[in-house]
Coordinates of C-alpha atoms in Angstrom, one line a residue:
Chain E
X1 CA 120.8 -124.3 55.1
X2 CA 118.4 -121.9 53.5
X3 CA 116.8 -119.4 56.1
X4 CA 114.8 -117.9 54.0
X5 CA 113.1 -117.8 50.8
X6 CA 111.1 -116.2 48.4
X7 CA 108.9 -118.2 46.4
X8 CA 108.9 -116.1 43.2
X9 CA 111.8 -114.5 41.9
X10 CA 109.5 -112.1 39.6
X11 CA 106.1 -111.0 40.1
X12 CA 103.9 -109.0 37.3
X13 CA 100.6 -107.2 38.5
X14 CA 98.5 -104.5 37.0
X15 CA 97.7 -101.6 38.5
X16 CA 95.0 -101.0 41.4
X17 CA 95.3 -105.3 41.8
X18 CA 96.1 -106.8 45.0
X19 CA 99.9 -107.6 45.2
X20 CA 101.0 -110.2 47.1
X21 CA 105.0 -111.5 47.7
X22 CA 105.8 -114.5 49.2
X23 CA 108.4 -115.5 51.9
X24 CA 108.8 -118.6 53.9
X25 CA 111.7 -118.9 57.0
X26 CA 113.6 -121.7 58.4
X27 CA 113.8 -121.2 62.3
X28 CA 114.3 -123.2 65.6
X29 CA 113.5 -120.0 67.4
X30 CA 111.3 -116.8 67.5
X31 CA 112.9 -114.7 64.4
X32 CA 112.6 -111.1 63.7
X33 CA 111.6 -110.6 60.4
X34 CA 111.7 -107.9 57.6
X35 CA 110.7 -106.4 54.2
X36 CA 112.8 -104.2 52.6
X37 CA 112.1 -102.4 48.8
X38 CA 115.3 -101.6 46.9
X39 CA 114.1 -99.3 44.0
X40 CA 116.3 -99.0 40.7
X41 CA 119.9 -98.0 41.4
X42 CA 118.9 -97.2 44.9
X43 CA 119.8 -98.6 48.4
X44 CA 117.8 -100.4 50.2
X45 CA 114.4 -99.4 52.1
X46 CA 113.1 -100.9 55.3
X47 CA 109.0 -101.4 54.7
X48 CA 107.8 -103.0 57.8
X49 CA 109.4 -105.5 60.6
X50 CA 108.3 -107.8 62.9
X51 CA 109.6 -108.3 65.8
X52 CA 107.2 -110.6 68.4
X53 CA 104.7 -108.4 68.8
X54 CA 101.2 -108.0 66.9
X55 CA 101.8 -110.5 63.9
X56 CA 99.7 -108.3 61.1
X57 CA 101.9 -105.6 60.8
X58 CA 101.9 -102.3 58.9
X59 CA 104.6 -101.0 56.9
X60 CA 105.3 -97.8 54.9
X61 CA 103.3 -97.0 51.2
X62 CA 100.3 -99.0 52.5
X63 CA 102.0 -102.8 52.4
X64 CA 101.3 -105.5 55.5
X65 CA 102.7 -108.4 56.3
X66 CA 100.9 -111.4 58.3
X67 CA 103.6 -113.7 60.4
X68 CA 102.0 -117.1 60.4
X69 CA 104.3 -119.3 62.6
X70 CA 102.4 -122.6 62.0
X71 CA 103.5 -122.2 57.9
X72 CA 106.6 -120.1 58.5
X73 CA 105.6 -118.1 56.7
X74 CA 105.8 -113.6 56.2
X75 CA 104.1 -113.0 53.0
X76 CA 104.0 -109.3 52.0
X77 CA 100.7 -107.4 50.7
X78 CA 99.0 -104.4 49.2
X79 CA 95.6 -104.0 48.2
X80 CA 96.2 -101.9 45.3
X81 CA 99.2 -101.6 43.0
X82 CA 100.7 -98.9 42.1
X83 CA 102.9 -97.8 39.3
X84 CA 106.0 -96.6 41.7
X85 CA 105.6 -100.0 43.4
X86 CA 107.4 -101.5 40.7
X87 CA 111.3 -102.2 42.8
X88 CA 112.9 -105.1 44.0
X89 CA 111.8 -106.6 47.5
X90 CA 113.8 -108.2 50.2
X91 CA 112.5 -110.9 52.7
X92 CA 115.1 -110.5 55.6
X93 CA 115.5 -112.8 58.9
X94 CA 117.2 -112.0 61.7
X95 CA 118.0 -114.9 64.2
X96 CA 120.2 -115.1 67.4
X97 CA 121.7 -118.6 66.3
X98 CA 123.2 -116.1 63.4
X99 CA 124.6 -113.5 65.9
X100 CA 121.7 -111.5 65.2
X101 CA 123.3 -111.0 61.4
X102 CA 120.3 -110.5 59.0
X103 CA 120.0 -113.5 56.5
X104 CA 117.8 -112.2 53.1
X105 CA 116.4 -113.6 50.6
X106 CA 117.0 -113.5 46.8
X107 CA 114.4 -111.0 46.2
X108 CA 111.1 -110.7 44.1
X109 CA 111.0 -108.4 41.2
X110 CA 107.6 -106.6 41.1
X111 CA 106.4 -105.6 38.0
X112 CA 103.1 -103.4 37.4
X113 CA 101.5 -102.8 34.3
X114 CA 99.4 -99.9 33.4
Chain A
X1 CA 116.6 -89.3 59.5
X2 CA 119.4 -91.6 59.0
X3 CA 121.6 -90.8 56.8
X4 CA 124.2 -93.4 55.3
X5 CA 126.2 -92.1 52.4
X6 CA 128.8 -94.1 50.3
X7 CA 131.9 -92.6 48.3
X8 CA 131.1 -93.6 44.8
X9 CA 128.1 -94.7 42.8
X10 CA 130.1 -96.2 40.4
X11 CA 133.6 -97.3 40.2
X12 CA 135.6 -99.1 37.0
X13 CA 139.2 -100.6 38.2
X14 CA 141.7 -102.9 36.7
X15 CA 142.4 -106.1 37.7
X16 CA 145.1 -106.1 40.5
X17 CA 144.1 -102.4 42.0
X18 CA 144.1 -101.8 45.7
X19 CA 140.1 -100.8 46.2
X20 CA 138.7 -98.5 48.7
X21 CA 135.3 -98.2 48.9
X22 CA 134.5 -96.0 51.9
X23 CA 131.0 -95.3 54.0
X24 CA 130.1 -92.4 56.4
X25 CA 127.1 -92.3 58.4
X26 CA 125.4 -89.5 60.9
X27 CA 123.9 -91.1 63.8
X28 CA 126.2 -92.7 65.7
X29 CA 125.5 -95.8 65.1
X30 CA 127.3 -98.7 66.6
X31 CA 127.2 -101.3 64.3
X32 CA 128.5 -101.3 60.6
X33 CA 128.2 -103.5 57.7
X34 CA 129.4 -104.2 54.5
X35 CA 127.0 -106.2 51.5
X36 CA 127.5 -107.3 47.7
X37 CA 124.6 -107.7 46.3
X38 CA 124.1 -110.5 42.9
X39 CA 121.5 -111.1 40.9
X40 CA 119.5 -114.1 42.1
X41 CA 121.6 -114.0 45.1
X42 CA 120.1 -111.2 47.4
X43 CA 122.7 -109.1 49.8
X44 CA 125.6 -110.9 51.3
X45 CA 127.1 -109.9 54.5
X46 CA 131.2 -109.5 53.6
X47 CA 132.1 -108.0 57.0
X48 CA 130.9 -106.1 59.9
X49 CA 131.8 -103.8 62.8
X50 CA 130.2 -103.5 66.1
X51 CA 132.6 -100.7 67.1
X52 CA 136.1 -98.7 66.7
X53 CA 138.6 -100.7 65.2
X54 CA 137.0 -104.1 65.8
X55 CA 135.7 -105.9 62.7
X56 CA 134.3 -109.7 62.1
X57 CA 133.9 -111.5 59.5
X58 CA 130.3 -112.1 57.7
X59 CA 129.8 -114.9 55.2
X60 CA 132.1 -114.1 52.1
X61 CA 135.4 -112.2 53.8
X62 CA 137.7 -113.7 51.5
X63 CA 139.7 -111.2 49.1
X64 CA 138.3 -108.6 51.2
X65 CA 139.3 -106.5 54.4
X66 CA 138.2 -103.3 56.0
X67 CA 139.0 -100.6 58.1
X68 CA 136.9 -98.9 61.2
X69 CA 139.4 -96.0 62.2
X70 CA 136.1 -94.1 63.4
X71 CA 132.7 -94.4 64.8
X72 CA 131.2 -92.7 61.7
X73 CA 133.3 -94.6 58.9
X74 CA 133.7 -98.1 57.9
X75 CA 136.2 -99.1 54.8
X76 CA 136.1 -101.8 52.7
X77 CA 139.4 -102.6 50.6
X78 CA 139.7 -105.1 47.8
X79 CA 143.6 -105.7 48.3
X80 CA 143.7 -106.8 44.7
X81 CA 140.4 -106.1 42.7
X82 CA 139.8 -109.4 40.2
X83 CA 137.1 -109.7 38.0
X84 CA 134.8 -111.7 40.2
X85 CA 134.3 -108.8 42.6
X86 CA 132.6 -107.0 39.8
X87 CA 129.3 -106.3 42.0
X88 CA 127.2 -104.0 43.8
X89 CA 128.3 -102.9 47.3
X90 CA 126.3 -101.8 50.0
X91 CA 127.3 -100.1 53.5
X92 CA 124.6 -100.2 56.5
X93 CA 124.8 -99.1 60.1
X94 CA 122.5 -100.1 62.9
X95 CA 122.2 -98.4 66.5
X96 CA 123.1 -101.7 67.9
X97 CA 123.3 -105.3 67.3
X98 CA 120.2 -106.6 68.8
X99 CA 117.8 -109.0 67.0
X100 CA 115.7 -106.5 66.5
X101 CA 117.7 -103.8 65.0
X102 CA 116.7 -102.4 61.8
X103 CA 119.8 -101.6 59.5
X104 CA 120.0 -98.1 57.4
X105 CA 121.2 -98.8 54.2
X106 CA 123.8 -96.8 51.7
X107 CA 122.9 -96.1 47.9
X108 CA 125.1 -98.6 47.1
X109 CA 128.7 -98.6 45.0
X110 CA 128.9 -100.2 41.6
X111 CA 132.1 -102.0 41.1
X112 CA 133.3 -102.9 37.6
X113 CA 136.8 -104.8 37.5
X114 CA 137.7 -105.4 33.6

């Protein structure tokens, strides 16, 4: 069964416009969840986790991320786009029934236009 | 900072080659993983180590093994490469295996296998 997913596999956005990236979890109990950015032929970046605490959290490079347990949901967001944004993000659950493994998504390709 | 480095960037073998894609990190982490990452597919977990010489397997072991000799370094071998390994590979390592843990990831190995 799916444990997580991201709703859109690419997303375009021109710069200075909100981004926003959206992720929805499968879970019987209290995840931990994360974003991480892969940029172009690099590994992979941890932005910002949440882990049961405050659920707006901050990441790195100005993104935040609201956990909204009535929708499941852990969309990612930036106020304004920037051109060094553009990378590949990763919406990554954690769960105990896994043996604490980290289950990701299939990413979001975010494009920005000048 | 963390620092998880991997062997290769990119690698081109023949089908039937004995692969060894190897992974050194500097903190002392604990835990160790091994990824291939596919387009549309995200990262998945191929096999992991939560110490010295012990190893279990993640979600896609098969034609795979690996090797944990030392704390620091974490092997994966393709006993014989075929051309549906052709991915990317990337190593992480985690202080420990909690929930919570965030993973530090490698700059990942290209694998070709004509």
């Amino acid at each position: 069964a799916q444990s997580v997913t991201q709703l859109d596999s690419h997303v375009s956005v021109s710069e200075g416009t909100p981004v926003l990236l959206r992720c929805n979890y499968s879970s019987s109990y209290s995840p931990s969840l994360f974003w991480y950015v892969q940029h172009p032929n690099k590994g992979l970046q941890l932005l910002l986790k949440y882990t049961s605490a405050a659920t707006l959290v901050k990441g790195i490079n100005g993104f935040e991320a609201e956990f909204k347990k009535s929708e499941t949901s852990f969309h990612l967001t930036k106020p304004s786009a920037h051109m060094s944004d553009a990378a590949e993000y990763f919406c990554v659950v954690s769960r105990m029934e896994y043996g604490n493994k980290l289950v990701f998504g299939a990413g979001t390709i975010l494009r920005v236009k000048s | 900072d963390v620092k998880v480095t991997q062997s290769s960037r990119y690698l081109v073998k023949r089908t039937g080659e004995k692969v060894f894609l190897e992974c050194v990190q500097d903190m002392d982490h604990e835990n160790m993983f091994w990824y291939r990452q596919d387009p549309g597919l995200g990262l998945r977990l191929i096999y992991f180590s939560y110490d010295v010489k012990m190893k279990e397997k993640g979600d896609i072991p098969e034609g795979y093994s690996v090797s944990r000799e030392k704390k620091e370094r974490f092997s994966l071998i393709l006993e014989s490469a075929s051309t549906n390994q052709t991915s990317m590979y990337l190593c992480a390592s985690s202080l420990r295996g909690g929930v919570q843990e965030t993973q530090y990831f490698g700059p990942g190995t290209r694998l070709l296998v004509l």
